[in-house]
Structure formats: structure tokens, C-alpha cells
Amino acid sequence: MSNAVRSVRQLRNLLPFSDQELEIIGRLEADYKLVIPPYYFSLIDPEDPNDPIRLQSIPSAHEAENPSGYELEDPLEEDQDSPVPGVTHRYPDRALLVTTPACSMYCRFCTRKRATLTRGGWDTISRDDQGMIDYVASHPEIRDVIVSGGDPLTLPTPKLRFFLENLSAIKHVDVIRIGTRVPVTLPQRLYDPELVALLSSAQKVWIQTHFNHPREITPEAKRVCNSLLRGGMPVNNHSVLLKGVNDNLATMRELLRGLLRIKVRPYYLFHCDPVIGAGHFRTSVWKGIEIMEGLRGHMSGLGIPTYVVDSPHGGGKIPVMPNYLISASDDAVILRNFEGQIVRYQAQDQPATIDPTSTRGVSALLQGTKSVLIPDGTERMIRRKRRAAQAAAEDQLNGCGSNGAGHHEAEPALLSLGLRNGVRPEAVTE
Ligand SMILES: *Cc1c(COP(=O)(O)O)cnc(C)c1O
Ligand code: SF4
């Protein structure tokens, strides 16, 4: 940390900037802190002005803009759901503690910028550590405490011990979540076995970390996630959907697979909050849905986060995803899968009341006169057809071709779908 880049004066010697950029980020420096440890800085490709690590950590001239006026200082209204300074109590059984304004690297898009990046912003939040503990202790409905900041792993060890010991001694607290970007931005802090032992000794600790790009998954990051896991602490990740950083399917898949490789479980994908000076990072919600469409079914479910929009007016996290429910009736729901197969699903074993009105498409599925619409030529169906053809050829070799004919003839792959009522599937080609 003592070697961290902390000023525009240092930055201008390390990366190329235009004069205009330098002028604007020089002015921003008076309002916002800038800290980048050498390790995280070393992940930046200096030749690429749009490098995803650079975008997250280096101030941008866009931070001076709030074009719509929609961006706010406290977009989630955390301060309005704060019963005592430093605590946000929004959900029935969870509370969030802001324990420090300090981070090992200041993410330019930080939701809590008012406390973390903003110079002097912390003064309006809290320093009453005992008050926060007392609040949790006197609210037996709180089961899960999110120890956040800033980054609690930048706290001096005795202060971190104070929080951990006091919280773990509260009987009704089942889970202590440490929200930290240290594994990503300063993993060396966790090379300290004493720190890992302290976290581990609190028994109830889960780690909530924050990788946003596959290039952040380095051998150093892997090493510390591994030592946290060996210390008995599950490691979950949230990412923020950021324009130019991870707002495309290929990067997102690479990130999620990389996390699985180091046994870090993707938990949330956050839509970027409307915080002042972060507007240039925000994508449409459609972009998030498009990415989620490319994940579910296409890759291991263990690697799929829940995409959430954090609601204005303190409404909390709202999950958003593509629609898998196409239609419904009293008898059945019409669902679609990741391949686009549209299927009738009868949840209860009741006879379908088939209306004689002639229908087609999804409506026919609802009425039960058809039971599935299959897109032409999905890989899975091609594999089925190939296997069925193989089986038919083998039957023929064994001399039972004529007996089994009914089973393997004419669209064998589709017949093996297990249809009810002899309903024939219909292929759709669009
Ligand atoms: C995100 C958040 C939590 C934790 O929510 P989970 O859905 O349980 O992860 C708790 N309190 C606040 C204020 C939060 O923003
Ligand atoms: S580490 Fe977390 S709290 Fe700190 S600046 Fe980044 S997003 Fe904000």
C-alpha cells in the first residue's frame, strides 16, 4: 500500500493521457481519492486506453459528467434505511455494516462512493463501532451480518478482531459475510497467515469478493482464494455489469469459468447503480438479460450468478432474467428451454380438458393437441437422431429389423421424447 499510485502526478508518468484528460482528472482529484496498488496496476496493459483493468481503476474524464441528472450520491438510499450510523437494515434478517471508508483500490464505479472515494465523505457515516455491534445484538431477527465498507480487510487487525469476535459471540447471528475486494486488488494482504487464521477462527465467516474480469484471476488471486477455502470459508463472488469491462457474453463466460476453476461461486451479477460519475459504466438492462440468456443451459449451473437490479428508493435487489414461461392455462404451463424448445408441462396429473377449437403453435400446446415445438437442428436433437439411427442399424444387423421397425422409423429422435396421448411433435424452423 505504501507503494500505491495515489496521484495524477504519478499517473501521468505511467500511462499516456491527452492534455484534456489530464486537466479534467486533475480537477477530479480534489473531490475523489485515487489509490491503485502496484500489483493491480501491473495488470493494466499500458498500450490499451480501453483496458478493462484500467477502466475500473484509473479516473476518467467522464466522471465529471452527470448528463441525465439521474445519477445520485446514494442511489440505493442506504442512509435512509440506517437505524444507527454505519448500519443499513433493509431486509428482515440481514444487516449491512459500513466499517471503514478505506479500500485497497478505489473502483471508479463504486456504489458507496459517497463514503469511499469522496474526500471527507466518511465523516457523515460512522465511527461508532460499538453502536453497530449493539444494534445487531439487540435485534434477534438479524441472522446474517454483511461486514462491508469500504473494505474491512484494510482495517487494522485489532479492529477487525473486534468486529469478528463481537459478532460471532452473538447467538442469533448465523452468518458473518466479509465483503472484500482484497483478493482481487491486493491479494498479498491475505498472504498473512495470521489474518486468514483470524477470519477462520470466527467460525461463521463467509467471504464475499468482487472479480469483474477474467484477467483479475491471477495465480496470486487463486492462491489466496485457496487459503480462504482451506480455512473453511466459502468464497462467493459478485460482479458489476460494466460497459467496456465485462458487458459481453464471451468475457462473462470466461470470467465465470475462471471463477469455477478457483472454486469461487458466482453469486450476483449487479446492474451498475446510478451513482454520480459512473454513468459511463452503465449498460441497458437488456444487455444483462442477453448475457443471462447466453449462460443458463449453456454452461455449468454452478457458474451462473443471479442478475439483479438494485431498486431505487431502497427497494433492494430485484432479480431479472429472460422469460422461460411462455404461456399458461389451468391445466398446463408452456415453457421454453435454452435451445428454444417450447414444451407443454402438466404439473399435476389431471386429464387435460381438450377444447375442440382448432389451434396451432403455443395455443395448441395449451390445449394439449400438441405437446412440444422443437427448433430445427439443435445439437441435442442431432445427437439423438444419430444415436437412434445407430441403434436401428444395430437392430438390423441383429436381424430384428422388421419387429422393431415401428420404434425406429420416421423421426425416431422425436418419438423418444415420451409424448402423451400420441401427440406428434411439430418442428419449427424459424
Ligand atoms: C445486498 C444487501 C444485503 C444482502 O442481500 P442478499 O440478497 O442476502 O445477498 C443486505 N443488506 C443490504 C442493505 C444489501 O444491499
Ligand atoms: S472495493 Fe468495493 S467498496 Fe471499495 S471502491 Fe471498490 S466497489 Fe467500492
Coordinates of C-alpha atoms and ligand atoms in Angstrom, one line a residue:
M1 CA 0.0 0.0 0.0
S2 CA 2.9 2.3 0.7
N3 CA 3.9 2.0 -3.0
A4 CA 0.4 2.5 -4.3
V5 CA -0.3 5.1 -7.1
R6 CA -2.1 7.9 -5.3
S7 CA -2.0 11.0 -7.6
V8 CA -2.5 12.2 -11.1
R9 CA 1.1 13.5 -10.9
Q10 CA 2.3 9.9 -10.6
L11 CA -0.2 8.6 -13.2
R12 CA 0.9 10.9 -15.9
N13 CA 4.4 9.3 -15.9
L14 CA 3.0 5.8 -16.0
L15 CA 0.3 5.9 -18.7
P16 CA -0.4 8.0 -21.8
F17 CA -3.2 10.7 -21.4
S18 CA -4.3 13.5 -23.6
D19 CA -3.8 17.0 -22.2
Q20 CA -7.6 17.5 -21.9
E21 CA -8.0 14.2 -19.9
L22 CA -5.1 15.3 -17.5
E23 CA -6.8 18.6 -16.9
I24 CA -10.1 17.0 -16.0
I25 CA -8.9 14.2 -13.9
G26 CA -6.5 16.6 -12.2
R27 CA -9.6 18.6 -11.1
L28 CA -11.4 15.5 -10.1
E29 CA -8.6 14.6 -7.8
A30 CA -9.7 17.3 -5.4
D31 CA -13.0 15.5 -4.9
Y32 CA -12.2 11.8 -5.3
K33 CA -9.5 9.6 -3.8
L34 CA -7.3 7.6 -6.1
V35 CA -5.4 4.5 -4.9
I36 CA -4.0 1.7 -7.1
P37 CA -1.6 -0.8 -5.5
P38 CA 1.3 -1.8 -7.8
Y39 CA 0.0 -5.3 -8.2
Y40 CA -3.4 -4.3 -9.6
F41 CA -1.7 -1.6 -11.7
S42 CA 0.6 -4.3 -13.2
L43 CA -2.5 -6.0 -14.6
I44 CA -3.1 -2.9 -16.9
D45 CA -2.0 -3.1 -20.5
P46 CA -0.5 0.4 -20.9
E47 CA -0.9 0.3 -24.7
D48 CA -4.7 -0.1 -24.4
P49 CA -6.6 3.0 -23.4
N50 CA -9.7 0.8 -23.0
D51 CA -8.1 -1.8 -21.0
P52 CA -10.7 -3.3 -18.6
I53 CA -8.4 -3.1 -15.5
R54 CA -7.6 0.5 -16.4
L55 CA -11.2 1.4 -16.8
Q56 CA -12.0 0.1 -13.3
S57 CA -9.2 1.9 -11.5
I58 CA -7.9 5.0 -13.4
P59 CA -10.0 8.1 -13.1
S60 CA -11.8 9.1 -16.4
A61 CA -12.8 12.5 -17.7
H62 CA -16.4 11.0 -17.9
E63 CA -16.6 11.1 -14.1
A64 CA -17.2 14.8 -14.3
E65 CA -20.4 14.2 -16.2
N66 CA -23.9 13.5 -14.9
P67 CA -25.7 14.0 -18.2
S68 CA -29.2 12.9 -17.2
G69 CA -29.2 14.1 -13.7
Y70 CA -30.4 10.6 -12.9
E71 CA -27.2 9.7 -11.1
L72 CA -27.3 10.2 -7.3
E73 CA -24.9 10.3 -4.4
D74 CA -26.7 7.5 -2.6
P75 CA -28.7 5.7 -5.3
L76 CA -29.8 2.9 -3.0
E77 CA -30.9 5.2 -0.2
E78 CA -28.8 3.2 2.2
D79 CA -28.5 6.2 4.5
Q80 CA -32.3 6.4 4.8
D81 CA -32.5 2.8 5.9
S82 CA -29.9 3.4 8.6
P83 CA -31.2 3.0 12.1
V84 CA -27.8 3.8 13.7
P85 CA -24.8 5.3 12.0
G86 CA -23.0 2.7 9.8
V87 CA -25.8 0.2 9.8
T88 CA -28.2 -0.4 6.9
H89 CA -31.1 -2.6 7.9
R90 CA -33.2 -3.1 4.9
Y91 CA -34.1 -6.8 4.7
P92 CA -35.9 -8.7 7.5
D93 CA -33.0 -10.9 8.6
R94 CA -29.8 -9.2 7.4
A95 CA -27.9 -6.0 8.2
L96 CA -25.0 -4.3 6.5
L97 CA -22.2 -2.6 8.4
V98 CA -20.0 0.0 6.9
T99 CA -16.9 -0.5 9.0
T100 CA -14.3 1.7 7.1
P101 CA -14.1 4.1 4.2
A102 CA -10.8 2.6 3.1
C103 CA -10.2 0.2 0.2
S104 CA -7.0 -1.2 -1.3
M105 CA -8.1 0.1 -4.7
Y106 CA -10.9 2.6 -5.4
C107 CA -13.2 1.3 -8.0
R108 CA -14.4 4.2 -10.1
F109 CA -18.0 2.9 -10.3
C110 CA -18.3 2.3 -6.5
T111 CA -21.9 2.5 -5.3
R112 CA -20.8 3.7 -1.9
K113 CA -18.5 6.4 -3.5
R114 CA -20.0 9.0 -1.1
A115 CA -18.2 7.2 1.7
T116 CA -15.2 5.6 -0.1
L117 CA -13.9 7.8 -2.9
T118 CA -15.3 11.1 -1.8
R119 CA -12.8 13.0 0.3
G120 CA -14.2 13.6 3.8
G121 CA -17.4 11.6 2.9
W122 CA -16.8 9.1 5.7
D123 CA -17.4 11.8 8.3
T124 CA -21.1 11.6 7.6
I125 CA -21.3 7.8 8.0
S126 CA -19.9 6.4 11.3
R127 CA -17.1 5.7 13.6
D128 CA -19.3 4.2 16.3
D129 CA -18.2 0.6 16.1
Q130 CA -19.8 -0.4 19.5
G131 CA -23.1 1.2 18.4
M132 CA -23.2 -1.1 15.3
I133 CA -22.5 -4.2 17.4
D134 CA -25.1 -3.2 20.0
Y135 CA -27.7 -2.7 17.2
V136 CA -27.1 -6.3 15.9
A137 CA -27.1 -7.7 19.4
S138 CA -30.4 -6.1 20.3
H139 CA -32.1 -7.3 17.1
P140 CA -32.6 -11.1 17.3
E141 CA -34.2 -11.2 13.8
I142 CA -30.7 -10.5 12.3
R143 CA -29.2 -13.8 11.2
D144 CA -26.7 -12.6 8.6
V145 CA -24.4 -9.6 9.0
I146 CA -22.5 -8.2 6.0
V147 CA -19.3 -6.6 7.2
S148 CA -18.5 -4.1 4.4
G149 CA -17.1 -0.7 3.8
G150 CA -15.0 0.2 2.1
D151 CA -13.1 -2.9 2.6
P152 CA -12.9 -4.5 6.1
L153 CA -9.7 -6.3 5.2
T154 CA -8.0 -2.9 5.1
L155 CA -8.9 -2.5 8.8
P156 CA -6.0 -2.7 11.3
T157 CA -6.1 -6.3 12.6
P158 CA -7.2 -5.5 16.2
K159 CA -10.2 -3.6 14.8
L160 CA -11.1 -6.4 12.5
R161 CA -10.8 -8.8 15.5
F162 CA -13.1 -6.5 17.5
F163 CA -15.9 -6.9 14.9
L164 CA -15.4 -10.6 14.3
E165 CA -15.2 -11.6 18.0
N166 CA -18.2 -9.5 19.0
L167 CA -20.4 -10.6 16.0
S168 CA -19.5 -14.2 16.3
A169 CA -20.4 -14.1 20.1
I170 CA -24.0 -13.0 19.2
K171 CA -26.0 -16.2 19.3
H172 CA -28.6 -15.2 16.8
V173 CA -26.0 -14.4 14.1
D174 CA -25.5 -17.4 11.9
V175 CA -23.5 -15.8 9.1
I176 CA -20.8 -13.1 9.0
R177 CA -20.1 -12.1 5.4
I178 CA -16.9 -10.2 4.8
G179 CA -17.3 -8.1 1.7
T180 CA -13.8 -7.6 0.3
R181 CA -12.1 -6.8 -2.9
V182 CA -8.6 -7.6 -1.4
P183 CA -8.3 -11.0 -3.1
V184 CA -8.7 -9.1 -6.4
T185 CA -6.8 -5.9 -5.9
L186 CA -4.3 -6.7 -3.2
P187 CA -4.1 -10.4 -2.7
Q188 CA -0.7 -10.1 -0.9
R189 CA -2.6 -8.8 2.2
L190 CA -4.0 -12.4 2.5
Y191 CA -0.6 -14.0 2.3
D192 CA -0.5 -13.2 6.1
P193 CA -1.4 -16.5 7.8
E194 CA -2.4 -14.6 10.9
L195 CA -5.2 -12.7 9.0
V196 CA -6.5 -15.9 7.5
A197 CA -6.4 -17.6 10.9
L198 CA -8.3 -14.7 12.5
L199 CA -11.1 -14.9 9.8
S200 CA -11.2 -18.6 10.1
S201 CA -11.4 -18.5 13.9
A202 CA -14.7 -16.6 13.8
Q203 CA -16.3 -19.8 12.6
K204 CA -19.3 -18.1 10.9
V205 CA -17.4 -16.2 8.2
W206 CA -18.2 -16.4 4.5
I207 CA -16.2 -14.3 2.1
Q208 CA -17.9 -12.1 -0.5
T209 CA -15.5 -11.0 -3.1
H210 CA -15.6 -9.0 -6.3
F211 CA -14.0 -10.2 -9.5
N212 CA -15.2 -8.3 -12.7
H213 CA -12.9 -9.5 -15.4
P214 CA -11.1 -12.8 -16.2
R215 CA -7.7 -11.1 -16.2
E216 CA -8.1 -10.5 -12.5
I217 CA -8.0 -14.2 -11.9
T218 CA -4.2 -14.5 -11.4
P219 CA -2.0 -17.1 -9.7
E220 CA -1.9 -14.6 -6.7
A221 CA -5.7 -14.4 -6.5
K222 CA -6.0 -18.1 -6.9
R223 CA -3.5 -18.7 -4.0
V224 CA -5.5 -16.5 -1.5
C225 CA -8.9 -17.9 -2.5
N226 CA -7.5 -21.3 -1.9
S227 CA -6.2 -20.4 1.5
L228 CA -9.6 -18.9 2.5
L229 CA -11.3 -22.1 1.3
R230 CA -8.9 -24.3 3.2
G231 CA -9.6 -22.1 6.3
G232 CA -13.2 -23.3 6.0
M233 CA -14.7 -20.1 4.5
P234 CA -16.9 -20.4 1.4
V235 CA -15.9 -17.8 -1.2
N236 CA -18.7 -16.2 -3.2
N237 CA -18.3 -13.5 -5.9
H238 CA -20.4 -10.6 -7.1
S239 CA -19.6 -8.8 -10.3
V240 CA -20.9 -5.5 -11.6
L241 CA -22.0 -5.4 -15.2
L242 CA -19.7 -2.6 -16.6
K243 CA -19.7 -1.2 -20.1
G244 CA -16.3 -1.9 -21.8
V245 CA -15.2 -4.2 -18.9
N246 CA -17.4 -7.3 -19.0
D247 CA -20.6 -6.4 -21.0
N248 CA -20.3 -9.2 -23.5
L249 CA -21.0 -12.9 -23.3
A250 CA -17.6 -14.2 -24.2
T251 CA -15.9 -12.2 -21.4
M252 CA -18.6 -13.0 -18.9
R253 CA -18.3 -16.8 -19.7
E254 CA -14.6 -16.6 -19.4
L255 CA -14.9 -14.8 -16.0
L256 CA -17.4 -17.3 -14.6
R257 CA -15.5 -20.4 -15.8
G258 CA -12.3 -18.9 -14.4
L259 CA -14.1 -18.4 -11.0
L260 CA -15.2 -22.1 -11.0
R261 CA -11.6 -23.1 -11.7
I262 CA -10.6 -21.4 -8.5
K263 CA -13.7 -22.7 -6.7
V264 CA -15.2 -19.3 -6.2
R265 CA -19.0 -19.4 -6.6
P266 CA -20.6 -16.7 -8.8
Y267 CA -23.4 -15.3 -6.6
Y268 CA -24.7 -12.0 -8.0
L269 CA -24.3 -10.0 -11.2
F270 CA -25.3 -6.4 -10.3
H271 CA -26.6 -4.0 -12.8
C272 CA -24.4 -0.9 -12.4
D273 CA -26.1 1.5 -10.0
P274 CA -26.8 5.1 -11.0
V275 CA -24.1 6.7 -8.8
I276 CA -22.8 10.2 -9.7
G277 CA -19.8 10.0 -12.0
A278 CA -20.4 6.3 -13.0
G279 CA -22.9 6.9 -15.8
H280 CA -20.4 5.9 -18.5
F281 CA -20.2 2.4 -17.0
R282 CA -23.9 1.7 -17.2
T283 CA -25.4 -0.6 -19.8
S284 CA -29.1 -1.3 -20.7
V285 CA -30.8 -3.9 -18.7
W286 CA -31.4 -5.7 -22.0
K287 CA -27.6 -6.2 -22.2
G288 CA -27.7 -8.1 -18.8
I289 CA -30.7 -10.2 -20.0
E290 CA -28.9 -11.0 -23.2
I291 CA -25.9 -12.2 -21.2
M292 CA -28.0 -14.3 -18.9
E293 CA -29.7 -15.9 -21.9
G294 CA -26.3 -17.0 -23.1
L295 CA -25.4 -18.6 -19.7
R296 CA -28.4 -20.6 -18.4
G297 CA -28.3 -24.1 -20.0
H298 CA -25.1 -23.3 -22.0
M299 CA -22.7 -23.6 -19.0
S300 CA -22.5 -25.2 -15.6
G301 CA -25.3 -24.0 -13.4
L302 CA -22.7 -23.7 -10.6
G303 CA -21.2 -20.8 -12.6
I304 CA -24.3 -18.8 -13.1
P305 CA -25.0 -15.8 -11.0
T306 CA -28.3 -14.2 -10.3
Y307 CA -28.6 -10.9 -12.3
V308 CA -30.1 -8.2 -10.0
V309 CA -31.1 -4.6 -10.3
D310 CA -30.9 -2.7 -7.0
S311 CA -34.1 -0.8 -6.8
P312 CA -34.3 3.0 -6.4
H313 CA -36.0 4.2 -3.2
G314 CA -34.2 1.5 -1.2
G315 CA -36.3 -1.3 -2.7
G316 CA -33.4 -3.7 -2.6
K317 CA -32.2 -6.3 -5.1
I318 CA -34.7 -7.4 -7.7
P319 CA -33.7 -10.4 -9.9
V320 CA -34.2 -10.0 -13.6
M321 CA -33.9 -12.8 -16.2
P322 CA -35.1 -13.9 -19.6
N323 CA -38.6 -15.3 -19.7
Y324 CA -38.9 -19.1 -19.6
L325 CA -42.6 -19.1 -19.0
I326 CA -44.3 -18.6 -22.4
S327 CA -48.0 -19.1 -21.5
A328 CA -50.3 -20.9 -19.1
S329 CA -53.7 -22.4 -18.6
D330 CA -55.5 -24.1 -15.8
D331 CA -54.1 -27.5 -17.0
A332 CA -50.6 -26.7 -18.1
V333 CA -47.8 -24.2 -18.4
I334 CA -45.9 -23.7 -21.7
L335 CA -42.2 -23.4 -21.0
R336 CA -39.2 -22.9 -23.3
N337 CA -35.7 -24.2 -22.7
F338 CA -32.3 -22.7 -23.5
E339 CA -32.4 -24.2 -27.0
G340 CA -35.7 -22.6 -27.8
Q341 CA -37.7 -25.8 -27.4
I342 CA -41.3 -24.9 -26.4
V343 CA -43.0 -27.5 -24.4
R344 CA -46.2 -28.3 -22.6
Y345 CA -45.6 -29.1 -19.0
Q346 CA -48.5 -30.6 -17.0
A347 CA -47.7 -30.1 -13.3
Q348 CA -50.5 -32.2 -11.9
D349 CA -51.7 -35.5 -13.2
Q350 CA -55.0 -34.3 -14.4
P351 CA -56.5 -35.2 -17.7
A352 CA -56.3 -32.2 -20.0
T353 CA -59.6 -30.8 -21.0
I354 CA -59.1 -30.6 -24.7
D355 CA -61.1 -27.8 -26.3
P356 CA -62.2 -28.9 -29.8
T357 CA -61.4 -25.4 -31.3
S358 CA -58.7 -25.8 -33.8
T359 CA -55.5 -24.1 -32.7
R360 CA -51.8 -24.2 -33.6
G361 CA -48.5 -23.1 -32.1
V362 CA -48.4 -22.3 -28.5
S363 CA -52.1 -22.2 -28.3
A364 CA -52.1 -25.9 -29.4
L365 CA -49.7 -26.7 -26.7
L366 CA -52.0 -25.1 -24.1
Q367 CA -54.9 -27.2 -25.4
G368 CA -52.9 -30.3 -25.4
T369 CA -53.4 -31.1 -29.1
K370 CA -49.6 -30.7 -29.5
S371 CA -47.0 -31.1 -26.7
V372 CA -43.8 -29.6 -28.0
L373 CA -42.3 -27.3 -30.6
I374 CA -38.8 -28.1 -31.4
P375 CA -36.4 -25.8 -33.2
D376 CA -34.8 -27.4 -36.3
G377 CA -31.4 -28.9 -35.9
T378 CA -30.4 -28.3 -32.3
E379 CA -27.2 -30.1 -31.4
R380 CA -29.0 -32.3 -28.9
M381 CA -31.6 -33.4 -31.4
I382 CA -28.9 -34.2 -34.0
R383 CA -27.1 -36.3 -31.4
R384 CA -30.4 -38.1 -30.6
K385 CA -31.1 -38.8 -34.3
R386 CA -27.6 -40.1 -34.8
R387 CA -27.9 -42.4 -31.8
A388 CA -31.3 -43.7 -32.9
A389 CA -30.0 -44.3 -36.4
Q390 CA -27.1 -46.2 -35.0
A391 CA -29.4 -48.3 -32.8
A392 CA -31.6 -49.1 -35.8
A393 CA -28.6 -50.2 -37.8
E394 CA -27.5 -52.4 -35.0
D395 CA -31.1 -53.9 -34.7
Q396 CA -31.0 -54.7 -38.4
L397 CA -27.6 -56.4 -38.0
N398 CA -29.1 -58.5 -35.2
G399 CA -31.9 -59.5 -37.5
C400 CA -34.8 -57.9 -35.6
G401 CA -35.2 -55.0 -38.1
S402 CA -38.7 -55.8 -39.1
N403 CA -40.0 -56.2 -35.5
G404 CA -38.6 -53.0 -34.1
A405 CA -39.5 -51.0 -37.2
G406 CA -42.3 -49.1 -35.5
H407 CA -39.9 -47.9 -32.9
H408 CA -37.1 -46.6 -35.0
E409 CA -38.8 -45.5 -38.2
A410 CA -39.8 -41.9 -39.0
E411 CA -38.3 -39.3 -36.7
P412 CA -37.0 -41.7 -34.1
A413 CA -35.4 -38.8 -32.1
L414 CA -38.7 -37.1 -31.7
L415 CA -40.7 -40.2 -30.8
S416 CA -38.3 -40.8 -27.9
L417 CA -39.5 -37.6 -26.2
G418 CA -42.1 -39.6 -24.3
L419 CA -45.2 -37.8 -25.6
R420 CA -48.6 -38.3 -24.0
N421 CA -51.8 -39.1 -25.9
G422 CA -49.9 -40.0 -29.1
V423 CA -49.5 -36.3 -29.8
R424 CA -47.0 -35.7 -32.6
P425 CA -44.3 -33.0 -32.1
E426 CA -44.1 -30.3 -34.7
A427 CA -40.7 -29.0 -35.8
V428 CA -40.5 -25.2 -36.1
T429 CA -37.9 -24.0 -38.5
E430 CA -37.8 -20.2 -37.9
Ligands
LIG1 C1 -27.2 -6.8 -0.7 C2 -27.6 -6.4 0.6 C3 -27.8 -7.4 1.6 C4 -27.6 -8.9 1.3 O1 -28.6 -9.3 0.4 P1 -28.5 -10.9 -0.1 O2 -29.5 -10.9 -1.1 O3 -28.8 -11.7 1.1 O4 -27.1 -11.2 -0.5 C5 -28.2 -7.0 2.9 N1 -28.4 -5.7 3.1 C6 -28.2 -4.7 2.2 C7 -28.5 -3.3 2.6 C8 -27.8 -5.0 0.9 O5 -27.7 -4.1 0.0
SF4_2 S1 -13.7 -2.3 -3.2 FE1 -15.9 -2.2 -3.1 S2 -16.3 -0.6 -1.6 FE2 -14.1 -0.3 -2.3 S3 -14.2 1.1 -4.0 FE3 -14.4 -1.0 -4.9 S4 -16.6 -1.3 -5.0 FE4 -16.3 0.4 -3.6

